[in-house]
PDB file of C-alpha atoms in Angstrom:
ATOM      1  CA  UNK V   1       0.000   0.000   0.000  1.00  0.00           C
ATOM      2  CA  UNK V   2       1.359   3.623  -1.518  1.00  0.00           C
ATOM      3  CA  UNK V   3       2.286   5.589   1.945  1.00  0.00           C
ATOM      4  CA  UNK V   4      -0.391   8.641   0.544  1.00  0.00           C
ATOM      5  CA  UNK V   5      -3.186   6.059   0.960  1.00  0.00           C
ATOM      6  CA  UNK V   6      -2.163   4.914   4.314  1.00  0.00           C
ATOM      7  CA  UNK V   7      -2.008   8.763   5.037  1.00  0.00           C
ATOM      8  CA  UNK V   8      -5.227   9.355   3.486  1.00  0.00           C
ATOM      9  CA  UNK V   9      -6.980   6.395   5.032  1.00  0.00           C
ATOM     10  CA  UNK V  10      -5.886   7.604   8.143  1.00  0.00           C
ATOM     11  CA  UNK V  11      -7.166  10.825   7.863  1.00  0.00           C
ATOM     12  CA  UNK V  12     -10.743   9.460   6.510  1.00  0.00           C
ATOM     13  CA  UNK V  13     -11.000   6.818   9.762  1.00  0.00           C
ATOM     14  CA  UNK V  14     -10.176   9.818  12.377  1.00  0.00           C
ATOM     15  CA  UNK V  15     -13.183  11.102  13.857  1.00  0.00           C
ATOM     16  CA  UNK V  16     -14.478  14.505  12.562  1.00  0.00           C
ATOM     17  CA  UNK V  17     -14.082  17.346  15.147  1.00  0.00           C
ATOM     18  CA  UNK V  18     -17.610  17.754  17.162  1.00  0.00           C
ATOM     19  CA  UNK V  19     -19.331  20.665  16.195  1.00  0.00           C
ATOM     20  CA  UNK V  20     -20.724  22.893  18.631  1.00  0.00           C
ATOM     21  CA  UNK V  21     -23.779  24.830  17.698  1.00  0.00           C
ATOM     22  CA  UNK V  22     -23.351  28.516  16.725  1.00  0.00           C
ATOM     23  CA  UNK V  23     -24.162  31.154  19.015  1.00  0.00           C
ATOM     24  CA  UNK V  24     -27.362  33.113  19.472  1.00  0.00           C
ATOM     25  CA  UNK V  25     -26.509  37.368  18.942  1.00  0.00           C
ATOM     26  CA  UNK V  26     -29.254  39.244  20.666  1.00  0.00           C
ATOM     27  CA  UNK V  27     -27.980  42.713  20.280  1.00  0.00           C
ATOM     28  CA  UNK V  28     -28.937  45.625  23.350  1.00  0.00           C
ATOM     29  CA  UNK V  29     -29.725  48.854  24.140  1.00  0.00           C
ATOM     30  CA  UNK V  30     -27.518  49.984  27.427  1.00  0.00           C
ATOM     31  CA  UNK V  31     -30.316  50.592  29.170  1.00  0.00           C
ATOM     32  CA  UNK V  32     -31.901  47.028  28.290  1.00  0.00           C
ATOM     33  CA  UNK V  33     -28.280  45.752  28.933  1.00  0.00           C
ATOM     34  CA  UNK V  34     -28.264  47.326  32.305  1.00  0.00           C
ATOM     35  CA  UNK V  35     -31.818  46.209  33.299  1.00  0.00           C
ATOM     36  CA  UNK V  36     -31.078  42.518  32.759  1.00  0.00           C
ATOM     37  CA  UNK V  37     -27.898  42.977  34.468  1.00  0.00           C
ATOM     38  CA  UNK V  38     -29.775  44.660  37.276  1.00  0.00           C
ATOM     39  CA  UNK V  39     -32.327  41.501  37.401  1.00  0.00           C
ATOM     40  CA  UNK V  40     -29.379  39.157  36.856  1.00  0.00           C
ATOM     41  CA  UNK V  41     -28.620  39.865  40.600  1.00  0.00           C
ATOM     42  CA  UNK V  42     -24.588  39.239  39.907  1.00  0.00           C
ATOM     43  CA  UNK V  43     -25.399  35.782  37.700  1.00  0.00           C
ATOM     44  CA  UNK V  44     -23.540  35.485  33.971  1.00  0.00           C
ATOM     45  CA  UNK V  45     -25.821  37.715  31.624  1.00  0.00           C
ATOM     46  CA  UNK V  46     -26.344  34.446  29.043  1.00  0.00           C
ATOM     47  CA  UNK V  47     -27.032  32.128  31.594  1.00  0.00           C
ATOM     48  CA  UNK V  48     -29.925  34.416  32.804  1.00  0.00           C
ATOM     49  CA  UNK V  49     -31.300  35.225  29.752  1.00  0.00           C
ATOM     50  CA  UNK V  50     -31.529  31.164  28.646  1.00  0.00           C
ATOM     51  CA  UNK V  51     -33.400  30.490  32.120  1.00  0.00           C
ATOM     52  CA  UNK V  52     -35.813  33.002  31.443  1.00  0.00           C
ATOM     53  CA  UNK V  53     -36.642  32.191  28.177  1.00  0.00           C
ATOM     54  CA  UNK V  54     -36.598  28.417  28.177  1.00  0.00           C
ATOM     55  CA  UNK V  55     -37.761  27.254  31.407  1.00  0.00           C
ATOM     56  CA  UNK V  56     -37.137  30.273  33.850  1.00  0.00           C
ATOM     57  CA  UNK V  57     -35.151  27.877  36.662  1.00  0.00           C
ATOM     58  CA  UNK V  58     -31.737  29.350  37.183  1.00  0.00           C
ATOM     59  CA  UNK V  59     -29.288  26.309  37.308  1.00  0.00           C
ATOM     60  CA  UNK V  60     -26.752  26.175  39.992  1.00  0.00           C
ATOM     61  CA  UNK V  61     -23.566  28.572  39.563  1.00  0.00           C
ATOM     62  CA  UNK V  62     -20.303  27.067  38.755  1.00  0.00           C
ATOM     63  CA  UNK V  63     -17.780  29.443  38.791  1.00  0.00           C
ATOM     64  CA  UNK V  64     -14.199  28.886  40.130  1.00  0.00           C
ATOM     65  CA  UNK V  65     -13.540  30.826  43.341  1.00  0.00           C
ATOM     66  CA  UNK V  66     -10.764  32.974  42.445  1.00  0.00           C
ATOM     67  CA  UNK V  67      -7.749  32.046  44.298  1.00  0.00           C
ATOM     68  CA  UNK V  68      -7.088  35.794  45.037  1.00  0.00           C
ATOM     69  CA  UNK V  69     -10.051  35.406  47.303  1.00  0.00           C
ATOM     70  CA  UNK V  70      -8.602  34.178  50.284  1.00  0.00           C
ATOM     71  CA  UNK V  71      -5.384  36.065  49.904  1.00  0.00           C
ATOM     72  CA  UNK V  72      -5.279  38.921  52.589  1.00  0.00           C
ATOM     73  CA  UNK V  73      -3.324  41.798  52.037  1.00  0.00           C
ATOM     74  CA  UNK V  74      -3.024  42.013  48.265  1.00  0.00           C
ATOM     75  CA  UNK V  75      -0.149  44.544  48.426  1.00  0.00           C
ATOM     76  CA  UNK V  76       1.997  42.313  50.334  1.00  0.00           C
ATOM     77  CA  UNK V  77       1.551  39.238  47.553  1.00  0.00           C
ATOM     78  CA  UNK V  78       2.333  41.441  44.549  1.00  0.00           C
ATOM     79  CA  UNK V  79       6.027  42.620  46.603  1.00  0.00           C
ATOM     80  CA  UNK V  80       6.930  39.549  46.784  1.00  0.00           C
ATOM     81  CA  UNK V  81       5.667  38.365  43.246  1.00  0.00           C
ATOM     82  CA  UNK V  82       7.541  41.640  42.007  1.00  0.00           C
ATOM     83  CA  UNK V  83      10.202  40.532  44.023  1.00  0.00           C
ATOM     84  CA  UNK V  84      10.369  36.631  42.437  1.00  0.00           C
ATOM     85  CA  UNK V  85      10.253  38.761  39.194  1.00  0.00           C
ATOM     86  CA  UNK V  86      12.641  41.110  38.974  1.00  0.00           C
ATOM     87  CA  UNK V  87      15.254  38.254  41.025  1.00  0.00           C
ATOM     88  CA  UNK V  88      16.939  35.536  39.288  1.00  0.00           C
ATOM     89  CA  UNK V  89      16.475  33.406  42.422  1.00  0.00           C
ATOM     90  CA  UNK V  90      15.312  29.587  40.816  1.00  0.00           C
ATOM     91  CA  UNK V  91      17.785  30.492  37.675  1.00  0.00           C
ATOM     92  CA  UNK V  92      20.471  30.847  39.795  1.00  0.00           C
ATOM     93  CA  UNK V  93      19.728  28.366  42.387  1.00  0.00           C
ATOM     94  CA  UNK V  94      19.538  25.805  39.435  1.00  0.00           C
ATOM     95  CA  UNK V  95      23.137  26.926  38.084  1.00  0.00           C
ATOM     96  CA  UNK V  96      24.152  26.257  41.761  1.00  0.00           C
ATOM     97  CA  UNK V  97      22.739  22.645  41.802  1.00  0.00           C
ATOM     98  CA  UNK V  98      24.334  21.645  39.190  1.00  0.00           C
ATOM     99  CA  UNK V  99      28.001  22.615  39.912  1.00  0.00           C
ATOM    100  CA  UNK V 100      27.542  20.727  42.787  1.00  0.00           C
ATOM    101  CA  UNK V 101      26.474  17.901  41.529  1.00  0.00           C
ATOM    102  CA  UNK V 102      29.146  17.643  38.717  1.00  0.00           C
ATOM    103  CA  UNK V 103      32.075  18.894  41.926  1.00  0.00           C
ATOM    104  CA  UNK V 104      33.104  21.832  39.912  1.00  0.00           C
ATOM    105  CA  UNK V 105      31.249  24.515  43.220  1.00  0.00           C
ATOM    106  CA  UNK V 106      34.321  25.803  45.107  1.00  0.00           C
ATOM    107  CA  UNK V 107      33.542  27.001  48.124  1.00  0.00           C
ATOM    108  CA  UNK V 108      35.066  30.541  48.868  1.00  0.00           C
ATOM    109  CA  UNK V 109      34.195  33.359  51.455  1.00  0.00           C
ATOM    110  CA  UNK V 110      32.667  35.371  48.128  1.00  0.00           C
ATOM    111  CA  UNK V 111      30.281  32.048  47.864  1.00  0.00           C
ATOM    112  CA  UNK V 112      29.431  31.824  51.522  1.00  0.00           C
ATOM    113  CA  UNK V 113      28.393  35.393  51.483  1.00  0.00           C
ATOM    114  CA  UNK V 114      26.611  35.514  48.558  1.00  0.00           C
ATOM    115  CA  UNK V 115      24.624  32.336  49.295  1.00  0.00           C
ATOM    116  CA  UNK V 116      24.106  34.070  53.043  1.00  0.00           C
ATOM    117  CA  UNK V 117      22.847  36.958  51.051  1.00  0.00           C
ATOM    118  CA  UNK V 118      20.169  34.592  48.963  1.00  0.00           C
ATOM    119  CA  UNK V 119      19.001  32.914  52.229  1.00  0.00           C
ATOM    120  CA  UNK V 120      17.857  35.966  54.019  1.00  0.00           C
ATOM    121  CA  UNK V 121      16.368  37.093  50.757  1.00  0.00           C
ATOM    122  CA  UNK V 122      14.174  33.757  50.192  1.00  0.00           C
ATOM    123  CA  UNK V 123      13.338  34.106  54.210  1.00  0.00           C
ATOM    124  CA  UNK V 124      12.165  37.797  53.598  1.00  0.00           C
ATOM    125  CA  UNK V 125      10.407  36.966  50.478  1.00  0.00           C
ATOM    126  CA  UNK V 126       8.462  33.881  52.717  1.00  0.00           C
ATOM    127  CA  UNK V 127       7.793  36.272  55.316  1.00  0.00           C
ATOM    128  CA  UNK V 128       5.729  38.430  52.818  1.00  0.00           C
ATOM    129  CA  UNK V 129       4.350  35.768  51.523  1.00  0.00           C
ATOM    130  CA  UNK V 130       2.958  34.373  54.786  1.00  0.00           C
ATOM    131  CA  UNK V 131       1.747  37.450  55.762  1.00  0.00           C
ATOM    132  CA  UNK V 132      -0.188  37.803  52.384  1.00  0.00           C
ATOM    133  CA  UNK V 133      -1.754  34.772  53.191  1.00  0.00           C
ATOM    134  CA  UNK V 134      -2.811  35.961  56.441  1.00  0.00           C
ATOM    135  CA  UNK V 135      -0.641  34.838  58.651  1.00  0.00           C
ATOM    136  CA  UNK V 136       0.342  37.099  61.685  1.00  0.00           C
ATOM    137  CA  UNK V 137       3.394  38.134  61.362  1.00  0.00           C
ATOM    138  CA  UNK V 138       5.124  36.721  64.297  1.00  0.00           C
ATOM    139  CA  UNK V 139       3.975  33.294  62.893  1.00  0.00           C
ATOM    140  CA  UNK V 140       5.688  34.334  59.941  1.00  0.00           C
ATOM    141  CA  UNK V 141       9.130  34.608  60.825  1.00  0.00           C
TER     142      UNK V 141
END
């Protein structure tokens, strides 16, 4: 068998794509817009609209809670995610692994300080972290 009809029969035994029925446009005035919002009462426009006009039963909500929700003090998590940004930290770290592992790490007074210095950064950027979380912040340190 040619290799274009193995290709070819291949491509005529693979299931076709399933289709998913085109939307429904239902165009708006704002202040139509803003009424079923009001109504909506905080539940997905298109979701309210389809209850009311097929069988007027709202089905359950199932939306993701936002994992931003049970973070505290937002401006403490975006310091230290500006922080993990703008460092090199993991690069680094990973450049550090592996010159141990292969034995070619010596270890000088520069390299004890400068891993010292990396330490207390990773401890202050857990610190803010915690606290973003909500932790006090003696349970953070």
């Amino acid at each position: 068998m040619p290799l274009d009809d193995t290709f070819q029969n291949a491509a005529l035994a693979a299931k076709p794509p399933k289709k998913r029925p085109p939307p429904f446009s239902l165009r708006l005035s704002a202040a139509e817009r803003e009424r079923l919002l009001a109504q909506a009462d905080g539940a997905p426009l298109g979701s309210y609209i389809r209850a009311k006009i097929l069988d007027g039963a709202m089905p359950p909500p199932r939306r993701r809670p936002r994992a931003s929700a049970s973070v505290v003090d937002q401006k403490a998590l975006s310091q230290v995610l500006a922080a993990l940004g703008q460092s090199r930290l993991s690069s680094n770290l990973n450049q550090l692994a592996h010159l141990a592992n292969i034995g070619a790490l010596p270890v000088t007074p520069e390299l004890e300080a400068e891993l010292a210095e990396a330490l207390a950064a990773i401890r202050d950027l857990r610190r803010l972290l915690l606290v973003a979380l909500g932790f006090k912040e003696q349970d953070a340190t």
